[in-house]
Amino acid sequence: MRRKRLPHPRRPRRRAEPGAGRLAADTQANRVELSGTLAELGPLRHTPAGLPAVEFLIRHASEQVEAGQDRRVNAEIQAIAFDTLARQIAAMQLGTAVKAQGFLAAKSQRSAKLVLHVTNMEFLEGV
């Protein structure tokens, strides 16, 4: 008679504690530069502190080289901007070509989803 196999208990994923293994200041790089077009644009709103904010979506398409091979890259990334930059972006038309610079951060304390916090944006013409 054959024995029934018991299911193997799932091991929880191991995660480093926040702040564990702190890195030297020069290794804490978090900079992103991405070109694309404004694909979605939320309304201009204000934070509880009164700071203007706008959420938007950047659609990117390019060809990159990976492992010596050409690769077509299509991506969409959620982004947010504050203050004067938020006002400028809120006045833009959908489809406007842009080059955004900023850093990545979690959308909220309860969500690990990444959002690009735009600190500088160039509005490209004729692209």
Short mmCIF file of C-alpha atoms in Angstrom, two decimals:
data_model
loop_
_atom_site.label_atom_id
_atom_site.label_comp_id
_atom_site.label_asym_id
_atom_site.label_seq_id
_atom_site.Cartn_x
_atom_site.Cartn_y
_atom_site.Cartn_z
CA MET A 1 0.00 0.00 0.00
CA ARG A 2 1.33 3.36 -1.00
CA ARG A 3 1.73 6.13 1.55
CA LYS A 4 0.04 9.43 0.93
CA ARG A 5 2.47 12.32 0.64
CA LEU A 6 1.78 15.18 2.94
CA PRO A 7 1.87 18.59 1.32
CA HIS A 8 5.11 20.42 1.88
CA PRO A 9 4.56 23.47 4.07
CA ARG A 10 5.21 26.68 2.18
CA ARG A 11 8.14 28.60 3.42
CA PRO A 12 7.51 32.30 3.83
CA ARG A 13 9.58 34.54 1.61
CA ARG A 14 12.57 35.97 3.33
CA ARG A 15 12.72 39.74 3.37
CA ALA A 16 15.29 42.03 4.85
CA GLU A 17 14.04 44.25 7.61
CA PRO A 18 13.67 47.91 6.63
CA GLY A 19 16.98 49.62 7.28
CA ALA A 20 18.86 46.32 7.59
CA GLY A 21 22.26 46.31 5.95
CA ARG A 22 22.44 50.07 5.59
CA LEU A 23 24.68 51.11 2.73
CA ALA A 24 27.27 53.83 2.60
CA ALA A 25 25.90 57.15 1.36
CA ASP A 26 27.61 56.84 -2.03
CA THR A 27 25.84 53.52 -2.79
CA GLN A 28 22.30 54.75 -2.16
CA ALA A 29 21.66 55.80 -5.75
CA ASN A 30 18.01 56.16 -6.73
CA ARG A 31 17.88 58.20 -9.92
CA VAL A 32 15.75 57.58 -12.98
CA GLU A 33 15.66 59.28 -16.37
CA LEU A 34 12.90 58.21 -18.74
CA SER A 35 11.63 59.62 -22.01
CA GLY A 36 8.16 59.01 -23.37
CA THR A 37 4.78 60.62 -23.81
CA LEU A 38 2.09 61.72 -21.36
CA ALA A 39 -0.44 58.89 -21.63
CA GLU A 40 -2.74 59.79 -18.71
CA LEU A 41 -3.04 62.96 -16.70
CA GLY A 42 -4.93 63.29 -13.44
CA PRO A 43 -6.40 66.52 -12.12
CA LEU A 44 -4.26 69.03 -10.26
CA ARG A 45 -4.93 68.51 -6.55
CA HIS A 46 -3.40 69.72 -3.31
CA THR A 47 -1.77 67.71 -0.54
CA PRO A 48 -2.98 68.17 3.06
CA ALA A 49 -0.04 70.58 3.44
CA GLY A 50 -1.38 72.66 0.53
CA LEU A 51 1.25 71.61 -2.02
CA PRO A 52 0.01 71.26 -5.63
CA ALA A 53 0.33 67.67 -6.92
CA VAL A 54 -0.50 65.84 -10.13
CA GLU A 55 -0.40 62.12 -10.92
CA PHE A 56 0.25 61.00 -14.49
CA LEU A 57 1.37 58.07 -16.63
CA ILE A 58 4.43 58.10 -18.88
CA ARG A 59 4.40 55.70 -21.85
CA HIS A 60 7.90 54.73 -23.02
CA ALA A 61 9.01 52.87 -26.17
CA SER A 62 12.61 52.27 -27.23
CA GLU A 63 15.18 49.73 -28.36
CA GLN A 64 17.83 48.72 -25.84
CA VAL A 65 20.77 46.33 -25.99
CA GLU A 66 20.68 43.51 -23.44
CA ALA A 67 23.21 40.66 -23.39
CA GLY A 68 24.40 41.75 -26.82
CA GLN A 69 20.92 41.53 -28.35
CA ASP A 70 18.55 44.28 -29.43
CA ARG A 71 15.42 44.34 -27.33
CA ARG A 72 12.22 46.30 -27.93
CA VAL A 73 11.07 47.95 -24.70
CA ASN A 74 7.54 49.19 -24.09
CA ALA A 75 6.65 50.34 -20.60
CA GLU A 76 4.24 52.53 -18.70
CA ILE A 77 5.14 54.01 -15.35
CA GLN A 78 3.01 55.89 -12.85
CA ALA A 79 4.50 59.23 -11.89
CA ILE A 80 3.78 62.13 -9.57
CA ALA A 81 5.06 65.71 -9.40
CA PHE A 82 4.63 68.49 -6.87
CA ASP A 83 4.67 72.28 -6.63
CA THR A 84 5.52 74.36 -9.74
CA LEU A 85 6.33 71.29 -11.83
CA ALA A 86 2.89 69.85 -11.02
CA ARG A 87 1.24 73.02 -12.34
CA GLN A 88 3.28 72.86 -15.56
CA ILE A 89 2.48 69.18 -16.16
CA ALA A 90 -1.23 69.68 -15.41
CA ALA A 91 -1.36 72.25 -18.24
CA MET A 92 0.18 69.85 -20.80
CA GLN A 93 -1.73 67.98 -23.50
CA LEU A 94 -1.90 64.19 -23.61
CA GLY A 95 0.66 62.84 -26.07
CA THR A 96 3.25 65.51 -25.21
CA ALA A 97 6.80 64.13 -25.53
CA VAL A 98 8.74 64.43 -22.27
CA LYS A 99 11.98 63.46 -20.57
CA ALA A 100 11.43 62.96 -16.85
CA GLN A 101 14.07 62.77 -14.12
CA GLY A 102 13.42 61.77 -10.55
CA PHE A 103 13.50 58.89 -8.08
CA LEU A 104 11.46 55.78 -7.32
CA ALA A 105 9.44 55.39 -4.12
CA ALA A 106 6.63 53.17 -2.87
CA LYS A 107 3.17 54.51 -3.67
CA SER A 108 2.28 54.46 0.04
CA GLN A 109 3.28 52.82 3.29
CA ARG A 110 0.80 50.03 2.56
CA SER A 111 1.74 49.49 -1.09
CA ALA A 112 5.07 48.36 -2.50
CA LYS A 113 4.03 49.50 -6.00
CA LEU A 114 6.67 51.87 -7.36
CA VAL A 115 5.94 55.41 -8.49
CA LEU A 116 8.36 57.78 -10.22
CA HIS A 117 8.60 61.03 -8.24
CA VAL A 118 9.50 63.52 -10.95
CA THR A 119 11.83 66.31 -9.85
CA ASN A 120 12.67 67.68 -13.31
CA MET A 121 10.94 67.39 -16.66
CA GLU A 122 11.85 68.54 -20.15
CA PHE A 123 9.02 69.03 -22.61
CA LEU A 124 10.35 67.83 -25.96
CA GLU A 125 9.13 69.29 -29.23
CA GLY A 126 9.09 67.55 -32.57
CA VAL A 127 9.69 64.07 -31.15
#
